[in-house]
Amino acid sequence: FRFSSLLLCCDDEPSIQPSSVDQNSSVQTDVEGRSVTINCRYETSDPSPYLFWYQQKMNGIPKNMMTIIAKNVQKDKEFKERFNANHDKSSKSVPLMIKDVRVSDSAVYYCALRPTGEASLEFLV
């Protein structure tokens, strides 16, 4: 068995507007092939926020995985099969779900809110 390890680290940037993104700090270990959920909560006064998930592989540039506007999720073709996010406006959260976790999923995952706010998760397998 190979084990997947999730290391979450918050990296909130200061904001001029009262908007922020937060990912709870935790470490999660799981077996390759299972499903993983990466939490992301946000605060904003915007009634229709634009939310984003990015993936950054080691020594790579961040890649836009998906954009979430209300209940509409627009995914990059590379992330259509195993990656999904559901926007829950009542709890102000947009968790990222990864099905069938693979070693190749090792990366830093960023949850972002337009115009400001960002948090990251480092996913190591």
PDB file of C-alpha atoms in Angstrom:
ATOM      1  CA  PHE A   1       0.000   0.000   0.000  1.00  0.00           C
ATOM      2  CA  ARG A   2       1.088   3.557  -0.642  1.00  0.00           C
ATOM      3  CA  PHE A   3      -0.036   6.227   1.742  1.00  0.00           C
ATOM      4  CA  SER A   4      -1.158   9.729   0.902  1.00  0.00           C
ATOM      5  CA  SER A   5      -0.442  12.483   3.337  1.00  0.00           C
ATOM      6  CA  LEU A   6      -2.224  15.830   3.397  1.00  0.00           C
ATOM      7  CA  LEU A   7      -0.475  18.716   5.091  1.00  0.00           C
ATOM      8  CA  LEU A   8      -2.653  21.783   5.338  1.00  0.00           C
ATOM      9  CA  CYS A   9      -1.098  25.158   5.967  1.00  0.00           C
ATOM     10  CA  CYS A  10      -2.856  28.429   6.072  1.00  0.00           C
ATOM     11  CA  ASP A  11      -1.409  31.321   4.141  1.00  0.00           C
ATOM     12  CA  ASP A  12      -3.960  34.139   4.407  1.00  0.00           C
ATOM     13  CA  GLU A  13      -2.893  37.352   2.740  1.00  0.00           C
ATOM     14  CA  PRO A  14      -3.862  40.686   4.289  1.00  0.00           C
ATOM     15  CA  SER A  15      -6.869  42.178   2.618  1.00  0.00           C
ATOM     16  CA  ILE A  16      -8.074  45.732   2.180  1.00  0.00           C
ATOM     17  CA  GLN A  17     -11.653  44.494   1.865  1.00  0.00           C
ATOM     18  CA  PRO A  18     -13.289  42.277   4.513  1.00  0.00           C
ATOM     19  CA  SER A  19     -12.729  39.161   2.406  1.00  0.00           C
ATOM     20  CA  SER A  20     -10.687  36.148   3.423  1.00  0.00           C
ATOM     21  CA  VAL A  21     -10.132  32.465   2.747  1.00  0.00           C
ATOM     22  CA  ASP A  22      -9.257  29.890   5.407  1.00  0.00           C
ATOM     23  CA  GLN A  23      -8.292  26.233   5.343  1.00  0.00           C
ATOM     24  CA  ASN A  24      -8.190  24.478   8.714  1.00  0.00           C
ATOM     25  CA  SER A  25      -4.686  23.369   9.603  1.00  0.00           C
ATOM     26  CA  SER A  26      -4.497  19.588   9.836  1.00  0.00           C
ATOM     27  CA  VAL A  27      -2.608  16.544   8.652  1.00  0.00           C
ATOM     28  CA  GLN A  28      -4.544  13.744   6.984  1.00  0.00           C
ATOM     29  CA  THR A  29      -3.144  10.381   5.949  1.00  0.00           C
ATOM     30  CA  ASP A  30      -5.003   8.045   3.636  1.00  0.00           C
ATOM     31  CA  VAL A  31      -4.450   5.084   1.346  1.00  0.00           C
ATOM     32  CA  GLU A  32      -3.944   5.723  -2.355  1.00  0.00           C
ATOM     33  CA  GLY A  33      -7.142   5.099  -4.313  1.00  0.00           C
ATOM     34  CA  ARG A  34      -9.500   6.621  -1.760  1.00  0.00           C
ATOM     35  CA  SER A  35     -11.336   9.932  -1.893  1.00  0.00           C
ATOM     36  CA  VAL A  36     -10.013  13.047  -0.171  1.00  0.00           C
ATOM     37  CA  THR A  37     -11.754  16.312   0.717  1.00  0.00           C
ATOM     38  CA  ILE A  38      -9.799  19.544   1.144  1.00  0.00           C
ATOM     39  CA  ASN A  39     -11.821  22.107   3.065  1.00  0.00           C
ATOM     40  CA  CYS A  40     -12.009  25.796   2.254  1.00  0.00           C
ATOM     41  CA  ARG A  41     -14.116  28.410   4.036  1.00  0.00           C
ATOM     42  CA  TYR A  42     -14.366  32.048   3.029  1.00  0.00           C
ATOM     43  CA  GLU A  43     -15.689  35.367   4.319  1.00  0.00           C
ATOM     44  CA  THR A  44     -16.908  38.121   2.048  1.00  0.00           C
ATOM     45  CA  SER A  45     -19.721  40.626   1.801  1.00  0.00           C
ATOM     46  CA  ASP A  46     -20.058  39.853  -1.920  1.00  0.00           C
ATOM     47  CA  PRO A  47     -23.379  38.001  -2.454  1.00  0.00           C
ATOM     48  CA  SER A  48     -22.003  36.269  -5.588  1.00  0.00           C
ATOM     49  CA  PRO A  49     -18.326  35.564  -4.933  1.00  0.00           C
ATOM     50  CA  TYR A  50     -15.974  34.095  -7.514  1.00  0.00           C
ATOM     51  CA  LEU A  51     -14.025  31.177  -6.004  1.00  0.00           C
ATOM     52  CA  PHE A  52     -11.103  29.318  -7.516  1.00  0.00           C
ATOM     53  CA  TRP A  53      -9.102  26.159  -6.942  1.00  0.00           C
ATOM     54  CA  TYR A  54      -5.514  26.002  -8.206  1.00  0.00           C
ATOM     55  CA  GLN A  55      -2.999  23.167  -8.262  1.00  0.00           C
ATOM     56  CA  GLN A  56       0.740  23.802  -8.188  1.00  0.00           C
ATOM     57  CA  LYS A  57       3.069  20.859  -8.798  1.00  0.00           C
ATOM     58  CA  MET A  58       6.604  20.936  -7.414  1.00  0.00           C
ATOM     59  CA  ASN A  59       8.670  23.541  -9.292  1.00  0.00           C
ATOM     60  CA  GLY A  60       5.656  24.376 -11.456  1.00  0.00           C
ATOM     61  CA  ILE A  61       3.336  27.336 -11.838  1.00  0.00           C
ATOM     62  CA  PRO A  62      -0.184  27.338 -10.330  1.00  0.00           C
ATOM     63  CA  LYS A  63      -2.754  25.823 -12.696  1.00  0.00           C
ATOM     64  CA  ASN A  64      -6.388  26.935 -12.550  1.00  0.00           C
ATOM     65  CA  MET A  65      -8.361  23.756 -11.827  1.00  0.00           C
ATOM     66  CA  MET A  66     -11.814  25.290 -11.578  1.00  0.00           C
ATOM     67  CA  THR A  67     -13.803  28.467 -11.123  1.00  0.00           C
ATOM     68  CA  ILE A  68     -16.933  28.420  -8.954  1.00  0.00           C
ATOM     69  CA  ILE A  69     -19.597  31.104  -9.384  1.00  0.00           C
ATOM     70  CA  ALA A  70     -22.736  30.410  -7.325  1.00  0.00           C
ATOM     71  CA  LYS A  71     -23.524  26.734  -8.071  1.00  0.00           C
ATOM     72  CA  ASN A  72     -21.808  26.817 -11.461  1.00  0.00           C
ATOM     73  CA  VAL A  73     -18.447  24.980 -11.539  1.00  0.00           C
ATOM     74  CA  GLN A  74     -16.273  25.475 -14.623  1.00  0.00           C
ATOM     75  CA  LYS A  75     -13.421  22.944 -14.716  1.00  0.00           C
ATOM     76  CA  ASP A  76     -10.280  22.772 -16.792  1.00  0.00           C
ATOM     77  CA  LYS A  77     -10.425  19.622 -18.959  1.00  0.00           C
ATOM     78  CA  GLU A  78      -7.511  18.056 -17.046  1.00  0.00           C
ATOM     79  CA  PHE A  79      -9.579  18.074 -13.833  1.00  0.00           C
ATOM     80  CA  LYS A  80     -13.009  17.001 -15.119  1.00  0.00           C
ATOM     81  CA  GLU A  81     -12.951  13.335 -14.072  1.00  0.00           C
ATOM     82  CA  ARG A  82     -11.728  13.015 -10.482  1.00  0.00           C
ATOM     83  CA  PHE A  83     -11.892  16.576  -9.098  1.00  0.00           C
ATOM     84  CA  ASN A  84     -15.011  18.392  -7.949  1.00  0.00           C
ATOM     85  CA  ALA A  85     -16.070  21.264  -5.704  1.00  0.00           C
ATOM     86  CA  ASN A  86     -19.474  22.097  -4.260  1.00  0.00           C
ATOM     87  CA  HIS A  87     -20.243  25.644  -3.210  1.00  0.00           C
ATOM     88  CA  ASP A  88     -22.278  25.851   0.006  1.00  0.00           C
ATOM     89  CA  LYS A  89     -23.263  29.506   0.389  1.00  0.00           C
ATOM     90  CA  SER A  90     -24.928  28.958   3.787  1.00  0.00           C
ATOM     91  CA  SER A  91     -21.710  27.670   5.385  1.00  0.00           C
ATOM     92  CA  LYS A  92     -19.501  29.801   3.097  1.00  0.00           C
ATOM     93  CA  SER A  93     -17.451  26.811   2.057  1.00  0.00           C
ATOM     94  CA  VAL A  94     -16.216  25.302  -1.202  1.00  0.00           C
ATOM     95  CA  PRO A  95     -14.523  21.957  -0.413  1.00  0.00           C
ATOM     96  CA  LEU A  96     -12.414  20.297  -3.095  1.00  0.00           C
ATOM     97  CA  MET A  97     -13.045  16.562  -3.509  1.00  0.00           C
ATOM     98  CA  ILE A  98     -10.498  14.310  -5.208  1.00  0.00           C
ATOM     99  CA  LYS A  99     -11.624  10.781  -6.124  1.00  0.00           C
ATOM    100  CA  ASP A 100      -9.189   7.896  -6.493  1.00  0.00           C
ATOM    101  CA  VAL A 101      -6.183   9.785  -5.089  1.00  0.00           C
ATOM    102  CA  ARG A 102      -2.949   9.104  -6.975  1.00  0.00           C
ATOM    103  CA  VAL A 103       0.723   9.797  -6.372  1.00  0.00           C
ATOM    104  CA  SER A 104       0.568  12.220  -9.303  1.00  0.00           C
ATOM    105  CA  ASP A 105      -1.883  14.362  -7.276  1.00  0.00           C
ATOM    106  CA  SER A 106       0.979  15.496  -5.007  1.00  0.00           C
ATOM    107  CA  ALA A 107       0.897  19.293  -5.174  1.00  0.00           C
ATOM    108  CA  VAL A 108       0.003  22.467  -3.339  1.00  0.00           C
ATOM    109  CA  TYR A 109      -3.714  23.245  -3.684  1.00  0.00           C
ATOM    110  CA  TYR A 110      -4.841  26.858  -3.445  1.00  0.00           C
ATOM    111  CA  CYS A 111      -8.333  28.003  -2.625  1.00  0.00           C
ATOM    112  CA  ALA A 112      -8.815  31.613  -3.711  1.00  0.00           C
ATOM    113  CA  LEU A 113     -11.533  34.249  -3.563  1.00  0.00           C
ATOM    114  CA  ARG A 114     -11.747  37.140  -5.999  1.00  0.00           C
ATOM    115  CA  PRO A 115     -10.719  39.886  -5.524  1.00  0.00           C
ATOM    116  CA  THR A 116      -8.615  38.936  -2.479  1.00  0.00           C
ATOM    117  CA  GLY A 117      -7.874  36.091  -0.138  1.00  0.00           C
ATOM    118  CA  GLU A 118      -5.951  32.865  -0.638  1.00  0.00           C
ATOM    119  CA  ALA A 119      -5.153  29.749   1.368  1.00  0.00           C
ATOM    120  CA  SER A 120      -3.079  26.737   0.399  1.00  0.00           C
ATOM    121  CA  LEU A 121      -2.872  23.030   1.070  1.00  0.00           C
ATOM    122  CA  GLU A 122       0.180  20.924   0.415  1.00  0.00           C
ATOM    123  CA  PHE A 123      -0.801  17.422  -0.695  1.00  0.00           C
ATOM    124  CA  LEU A 124       1.991  14.867  -0.497  1.00  0.00           C
ATOM    125  CA  VAL A 125       1.840  11.217  -1.509  1.00  0.00           C
TER     126      VAL A 125
END
